[in-house]
PDB file of N, CA and C and ligand atoms in Angstrom:
ATOM      1  N   UNK A   1      -2.988 -36.853 -11.045  1.00  0.00           N
ATOM      2  CA  UNK A   1      -4.076 -36.522 -11.283  1.00  0.00           C
ATOM      3  C   UNK A   1      -5.052 -35.509  -9.622  1.00  0.00           C
ATOM      4  N   UNK A   2      -4.970 -34.629  -9.305  1.00  0.00           N
ATOM      5  CA  UNK A   2      -6.152 -34.709  -8.256  1.00  0.00           C
ATOM      6  C   UNK A   2      -6.321 -33.925  -7.967  1.00  0.00           C
ATOM      7  N   UNK A   3      -7.366 -33.667  -7.644  1.00  0.00           N
ATOM      8  CA  UNK A   3      -9.083 -32.912  -7.512  1.00  0.00           C
ATOM      9  C   UNK A   3      -9.747 -32.621  -6.096  1.00  0.00           C
ATOM     10  N   UNK A   4     -10.551 -31.271  -5.923  1.00  0.00           N
ATOM     11  CA  UNK A   4     -10.849 -31.118  -5.199  1.00  0.00           C
ATOM     12  C   UNK A   4     -12.153 -31.564  -4.739  1.00  0.00           C
ATOM     13  N   UNK A   5     -12.482 -31.993  -3.362  1.00  0.00           N
ATOM     14  CA  UNK A   5     -14.524 -32.102  -3.631  1.00  0.00           C
ATOM     15  C   UNK A   5     -14.720 -31.053  -2.405  1.00  0.00           C
ATOM     16  N   UNK A   6     -15.410 -30.679  -2.568  1.00  0.00           N
ATOM     17  CA  UNK A   6     -16.342 -29.925  -1.306  1.00  0.00           C
ATOM     18  C   UNK A   6     -16.885 -30.607  -0.687  1.00  0.00           C
ATOM     19  N   UNK A   7     -16.690 -31.054   1.010  1.00  0.00           N
ATOM     20  CA  UNK A   7     -17.413 -31.525   2.366  1.00  0.00           C
ATOM     21  C   UNK A   7     -17.776 -30.756   3.675  1.00  0.00           C
ATOM     22  N   UNK A   8     -18.298 -31.504   4.222  1.00  0.00           N
ATOM     23  CA  UNK A   8     -18.310 -31.006   5.864  1.00  0.00           C
ATOM     24  C   UNK A   8     -17.726 -31.420   6.300  1.00  0.00           C
ATOM     25  N   UNK A   9     -16.834 -30.969   7.900  1.00  0.00           N
ATOM     26  CA  UNK A   9     -16.130 -31.588   8.864  1.00  0.00           C
ATOM     27  C   UNK A   9     -17.076 -32.484   9.515  1.00  0.00           C
ATOM     28  N   UNK A  10     -17.397 -33.843  10.162  1.00  0.00           N
ATOM     29  CA  UNK A  10     -18.316 -33.769  11.314  1.00  0.00           C
ATOM     30  C   UNK A  10     -18.359 -33.549  11.941  1.00  0.00           C
ATOM     31  N   UNK A  11     -17.130 -32.858  13.138  1.00  0.00           N
ATOM     32  CA  UNK A  11     -16.879 -32.781  14.199  1.00  0.00           C
ATOM     33  C   UNK A  11     -17.443 -31.186  14.665  1.00  0.00           C
ATOM     34  N   UNK A  12     -16.777 -30.326  13.784  1.00  0.00           N
ATOM     35  CA  UNK A  12     -17.049 -28.736  13.725  1.00  0.00           C
ATOM     36  C   UNK A  12     -18.153 -28.333  12.577  1.00  0.00           C
ATOM     37  N   UNK A  13     -18.184 -29.246  11.625  1.00  0.00           N
ATOM     38  CA  UNK A  13     -19.520 -28.291  11.040  1.00  0.00           C
ATOM     39  C   UNK A  13     -18.799 -27.700   9.965  1.00  0.00           C
ATOM     40  N   UNK A  14     -17.319 -27.490  10.152  1.00  0.00           N
ATOM     41  CA  UNK A  14     -16.890 -26.116   8.473  1.00  0.00           C
ATOM     42  C   UNK A  14     -16.724 -27.083   7.011  1.00  0.00           C
ATOM     43  N   UNK A  15     -17.133 -26.085   6.314  1.00  0.00           N
ATOM     44  CA  UNK A  15     -16.528 -26.454   4.959  1.00  0.00           C
ATOM     45  C   UNK A  15     -15.177 -27.026   4.749  1.00  0.00           C
ATOM     46  N   UNK A  16     -15.030 -28.271   4.117  1.00  0.00           N
ATOM     47  CA  UNK A  16     -13.721 -28.217   3.929  1.00  0.00           C
ATOM     48  C   UNK A  16     -13.475 -28.554   2.462  1.00  0.00           C
ATOM     49  N   UNK A  17     -12.212 -28.527   2.284  1.00  0.00           N
ATOM     50  CA  UNK A  17     -12.352 -29.437   0.716  1.00  0.00           C
ATOM     51  C   UNK A  17     -10.891 -30.716   0.765  1.00  0.00           C
ATOM     52  N   UNK A  18     -11.803 -31.712   0.532  1.00  0.00           N
ATOM     53  CA  UNK A  18     -10.751 -32.906   0.351  1.00  0.00           C
ATOM     54  C   UNK A  18      -9.417 -33.263  -1.216  1.00  0.00           C
ATOM     55  N   UNK A  19      -8.870 -33.772  -0.647  1.00  0.00           N
ATOM     56  CA  UNK A  19      -7.742 -33.686  -1.904  1.00  0.00           C
ATOM     57  C   UNK A  19      -8.010 -35.344  -2.323  1.00  0.00           C
ATOM     58  N   UNK A  20      -8.916 -35.490  -3.233  1.00  0.00           N
ATOM     59  CA  UNK A  20      -8.718 -36.736  -3.955  1.00  0.00           C
ATOM     60  C   UNK A  20      -7.122 -37.302  -5.138  1.00  0.00           C
ATOM     61  N   UNK A  21      -7.125 -38.197  -5.495  1.00  0.00           N
ATOM     62  CA  UNK A  21      -6.388 -38.770  -6.843  1.00  0.00           C
ATOM     63  C   UNK A  21      -7.541 -39.667  -7.537  1.00  0.00           C
ATOM     64  N   UNK A  22      -7.651 -38.547  -8.726  1.00  0.00           N
ATOM     65  CA  UNK A  22      -8.560 -39.101  -9.718  1.00  0.00           C
ATOM     66  C   UNK A  22      -7.358 -40.558 -10.326  1.00  0.00           C
ATOM     67  N   UNK A  23      -6.632 -40.323 -10.317  1.00  0.00           N
ATOM     68  CA  UNK A  23      -5.632 -41.662 -10.706  1.00  0.00           C
ATOM     69  C   UNK A  23      -5.257 -42.928 -10.148  1.00  0.00           C
ATOM     70  N   UNK A  24      -6.196 -43.196  -8.620  1.00  0.00           N
ATOM     71  CA  UNK A  24      -6.311 -43.870  -7.727  1.00  0.00           C
ATOM     72  C   UNK A  24      -7.521 -45.216  -8.213  1.00  0.00           C
ATOM     73  N   UNK A  25      -7.678 -45.763  -6.945  1.00  0.00           N
ATOM     74  CA  UNK A  25      -8.892 -46.608  -7.222  1.00  0.00           C
ATOM     75  C   UNK A  25     -10.261 -46.023  -7.236  1.00  0.00           C
ATOM     76  N   UNK A  26     -11.337 -47.039  -7.461  1.00  0.00           N
ATOM     77  CA  UNK A  26     -13.129 -46.028  -7.469  1.00  0.00           C
ATOM     78  C   UNK A  26     -13.092 -45.928  -6.228  1.00  0.00           C
ATOM     79  N   UNK A  27     -12.582 -46.601  -5.507  1.00  0.00           N
ATOM     80  CA  UNK A  27     -12.825 -46.340  -3.952  1.00  0.00           C
ATOM     81  C   UNK A  27     -11.334 -46.397  -2.888  1.00  0.00           C
ATOM     82  N   UNK A  28     -11.507 -45.384  -2.412  1.00  0.00           N
ATOM     83  CA  UNK A  28      -9.889 -45.228  -1.925  1.00  0.00           C
ATOM     84  C   UNK A  28     -10.627 -44.450  -0.059  1.00  0.00           C
ATOM     85  N   UNK A  29      -9.929 -45.049   1.308  1.00  0.00           N
ATOM     86  CA  UNK A  29      -9.813 -44.962   1.922  1.00  0.00           C
ATOM     87  C   UNK A  29      -8.661 -44.421   2.984  1.00  0.00           C
ATOM     88  N   UNK A  30      -9.108 -43.293   3.426  1.00  0.00           N
ATOM     89  CA  UNK A  30      -7.280 -43.376   4.544  1.00  0.00           C
ATOM     90  C   UNK A  30      -8.109 -41.940   5.505  1.00  0.00           C
ATOM     91  N   UNK A  31      -7.005 -41.964   6.723  1.00  0.00           N
ATOM     92  CA  UNK A  31      -7.378 -41.176   7.330  1.00  0.00           C
ATOM     93  C   UNK A  31      -6.502 -39.941   7.079  1.00  0.00           C
ATOM     94  N   UNK A  32      -7.729 -38.461   7.987  1.00  0.00           N
ATOM     95  CA  UNK A  32      -6.707 -36.659   7.689  1.00  0.00           C
ATOM     96  C   UNK A  32      -7.471 -36.063   9.057  1.00  0.00           C
ATOM     97  N   UNK A  33      -6.103 -35.231   8.919  1.00  0.00           N
ATOM     98  CA  UNK A  33      -7.004 -34.661  10.292  1.00  0.00           C
ATOM     99  C   UNK A  33      -7.869 -33.380   9.845  1.00  0.00           C
ATOM    100  N   UNK A  34      -8.431 -32.667  10.343  1.00  0.00           N
ATOM    101  CA  UNK A  34      -9.252 -31.445  10.113  1.00  0.00           C
ATOM    102  C   UNK A  34      -8.683 -30.396  10.265  1.00  0.00           C
ATOM    103  N   UNK A  35      -8.792 -29.355   9.392  1.00  0.00           N
ATOM    104  CA  UNK A  35      -7.872 -28.412   9.423  1.00  0.00           C
ATOM    105  C   UNK A  35      -7.883 -27.351   9.824  1.00  0.00           C
ATOM    106  N   UNK A  36      -9.310 -27.415  10.335  1.00  0.00           N
ATOM    107  CA  UNK A  36     -10.260 -26.441  11.752  1.00  0.00           C
ATOM    108  C   UNK A  36     -10.091 -26.594  12.965  1.00  0.00           C
ATOM    109  N   UNK A  37     -10.326 -28.276  12.805  1.00  0.00           N
ATOM    110  CA  UNK A  37     -10.270 -28.504  14.624  1.00  0.00           C
ATOM    111  C   UNK A  37      -9.206 -29.734  14.980  1.00  0.00           C
ATOM    112  N   UNK A  38      -8.768 -29.899  13.924  1.00  0.00           N
ATOM    113  CA  UNK A  38      -7.608 -30.966  13.932  1.00  0.00           C
ATOM    114  C   UNK A  38      -8.121 -32.941  14.666  1.00  0.00           C
ATOM    115  N   UNK A  39      -8.930 -32.701  14.045  1.00  0.00           N
ATOM    116  CA  UNK A  39     -10.057 -33.925  14.552  1.00  0.00           C
ATOM    117  C   UNK A  39      -9.673 -34.598  13.571  1.00  0.00           C
ATOM    118  N   UNK A  40      -9.695 -36.154  13.838  1.00  0.00           N
ATOM    119  CA  UNK A  40      -9.307 -37.105  13.096  1.00  0.00           C
ATOM    120  C   UNK A  40     -10.250 -37.837  11.501  1.00  0.00           C
ATOM    121  N   UNK A  41     -10.250 -37.429  10.513  1.00  0.00           N
ATOM    122  CA  UNK A  41     -11.458 -37.925  10.132  1.00  0.00           C
ATOM    123  C   UNK A  41     -11.274 -39.706   9.523  1.00  0.00           C
ATOM    124  N   UNK A  42     -12.523 -40.772   9.256  1.00  0.00           N
ATOM    125  CA  UNK A  42     -12.126 -41.456   8.234  1.00  0.00           C
ATOM    126  C   UNK A  42     -12.756 -40.492   7.230  1.00  0.00           C
ATOM    127  N   UNK A  43     -11.497 -40.519   6.187  1.00  0.00           N
ATOM    128  CA  UNK A  43     -12.063 -40.690   4.903  1.00  0.00           C
ATOM    129  C   UNK A  43     -12.661 -41.506   4.051  1.00  0.00           C
ATOM    130  N   UNK A  44     -13.818 -41.632   2.926  1.00  0.00           N
ATOM    131  CA  UNK A  44     -14.163 -42.343   2.085  1.00  0.00           C
ATOM    132  C   UNK A  44     -14.340 -41.951   0.771  1.00  0.00           C
ATOM    133  N   UNK A  45     -13.611 -42.290  -0.152  1.00  0.00           N
ATOM    134  CA  UNK A  45     -13.620 -41.611  -1.148  1.00  0.00           C
ATOM    135  C   UNK A  45     -13.867 -42.210  -2.078  1.00  0.00           C
ATOM    136  N   UNK A  46     -15.340 -41.977  -3.466  1.00  0.00           N
ATOM    137  CA  UNK A  46     -15.975 -43.354  -4.359  1.00  0.00           C
ATOM    138  C   UNK A  46     -15.683 -42.522  -5.356  1.00  0.00           C
ATOM    139  N   UNK A  47     -15.635 -43.516  -6.693  1.00  0.00           N
ATOM    140  CA  UNK A  47     -15.998 -42.999  -7.996  1.00  0.00           C
ATOM    141  C   UNK A  47     -17.410 -44.184  -8.291  1.00  0.00           C
ATOM    142  N   UNK A  48     -18.733 -42.935  -8.835  1.00  0.00           N
ATOM    143  CA  UNK A  48     -19.608 -44.098  -9.496  1.00  0.00           C
ATOM    144  C   UNK A  48     -19.675 -44.126 -10.440  1.00  0.00           C
ATOM    145  N   UNK A  49     -20.489 -45.077 -11.365  1.00  0.00           N
ATOM    146  CA  UNK A  49     -20.446 -45.213 -12.841  1.00  0.00           C
ATOM    147  C   UNK A  49     -20.167 -43.875 -14.193  1.00  0.00           C
ATOM    148  N   UNK A  50     -21.058 -42.558 -13.835  1.00  0.00           N
ATOM    149  CA  UNK A  50     -20.988 -42.125 -13.886  1.00  0.00           C
ATOM    150  C   UNK A  50     -19.763 -40.795 -14.040  1.00  0.00           C
ATOM    151  N   UNK A  51     -18.709 -41.340 -13.362  1.00  0.00           N
ATOM    152  CA  UNK A  51     -17.174 -40.654 -12.996  1.00  0.00           C
ATOM    153  C   UNK A  51     -17.341 -39.905 -12.213  1.00  0.00           C
ATOM    154  N   UNK A  52     -18.362 -39.724 -11.502  1.00  0.00           N
ATOM    155  CA  UNK A  52     -18.301 -38.450 -10.854  1.00  0.00           C
ATOM    156  C   UNK A  52     -17.787 -39.288  -9.129  1.00  0.00           C
ATOM    157  N   UNK A  53     -17.463 -38.086  -8.407  1.00  0.00           N
ATOM    158  CA  UNK A  53     -16.438 -38.566  -7.134  1.00  0.00           C
ATOM    159  C   UNK A  53     -17.418 -38.108  -5.702  1.00  0.00           C
ATOM    160  N   UNK A  54     -17.338 -38.511  -4.787  1.00  0.00           N
ATOM    161  CA  UNK A  54     -18.316 -38.356  -3.725  1.00  0.00           C
ATOM    162  C   UNK A  54     -16.939 -38.820  -2.493  1.00  0.00           C
ATOM    163  N   UNK A  55     -17.518 -37.508  -1.421  1.00  0.00           N
ATOM    164  CA  UNK A  55     -16.939 -37.685  -0.224  1.00  0.00           C
ATOM    165  C   UNK A  55     -17.371 -38.184   0.693  1.00  0.00           C
ATOM    166  N   UNK A  56     -17.194 -38.792   1.545  1.00  0.00           N
ATOM    167  CA  UNK A  56     -17.974 -39.576   2.722  1.00  0.00           C
ATOM    168  C   UNK A  56     -16.924 -38.814   4.036  1.00  0.00           C
ATOM    169  N   UNK A  57     -17.368 -38.403   5.100  1.00  0.00           N
ATOM    170  CA  UNK A  57     -16.358 -37.855   5.886  1.00  0.00           C
ATOM    171  C   UNK A  57     -16.441 -38.429   7.239  1.00  0.00           C
ATOM    172  N   UNK A  58     -16.043 -39.539   8.117  1.00  0.00           N
ATOM    173  CA  UNK A  58     -17.118 -40.444   9.274  1.00  0.00           C
ATOM    174  C   UNK A  58     -15.810 -39.897  10.434  1.00  0.00           C
ATOM    175  N   UNK A  59     -16.375 -39.605  11.342  1.00  0.00           N
ATOM    176  CA  UNK A  59     -15.336 -39.943  13.279  1.00  0.00           C
ATOM    177  C   UNK A  59     -14.655 -41.205  13.036  1.00  0.00           C
ATOM    178  N   UNK A  60     -13.402 -40.704  13.079  1.00  0.00           N
ATOM    179  CA  UNK A  60     -12.683 -42.357  13.306  1.00  0.00           C
ATOM    180  C   UNK A  60     -13.131 -43.101  14.767  1.00  0.00           C
ATOM    181  N   UNK A  61     -13.955 -42.599  15.410  1.00  0.00           N
ATOM    182  CA  UNK A  61     -14.165 -42.877  16.569  1.00  0.00           C
ATOM    183  C   UNK A  61     -15.426 -44.256  16.938  1.00  0.00           C
ATOM    184  N   UNK A  62     -16.021 -43.461  15.150  1.00  0.00           N
ATOM    185  CA  UNK A  62     -17.401 -44.615  15.470  1.00  0.00           C
ATOM    186  C   UNK A  62     -17.314 -45.654  15.388  1.00  0.00           C
TER     187      UNK A  62
HETATM  188 ZN1   ZN B 101     -13.554 -29.748  12.055  1.00  0.00          ZN
END
């Protein structure tokens, strides 16, 4: 099962939606390109104890 979480691109600031895999682990990291500016994000998805998902987007060159 997948879901989407709204976030913002760390490069161009555009609002974006991250596709998360709810059947995966409570902490997932992957690289995905921004659909707006095509820069690579380092995406970290975490699930907290309330079963809420949170997305962090970082620039991959940090
Ligand atoms: Zn962008």
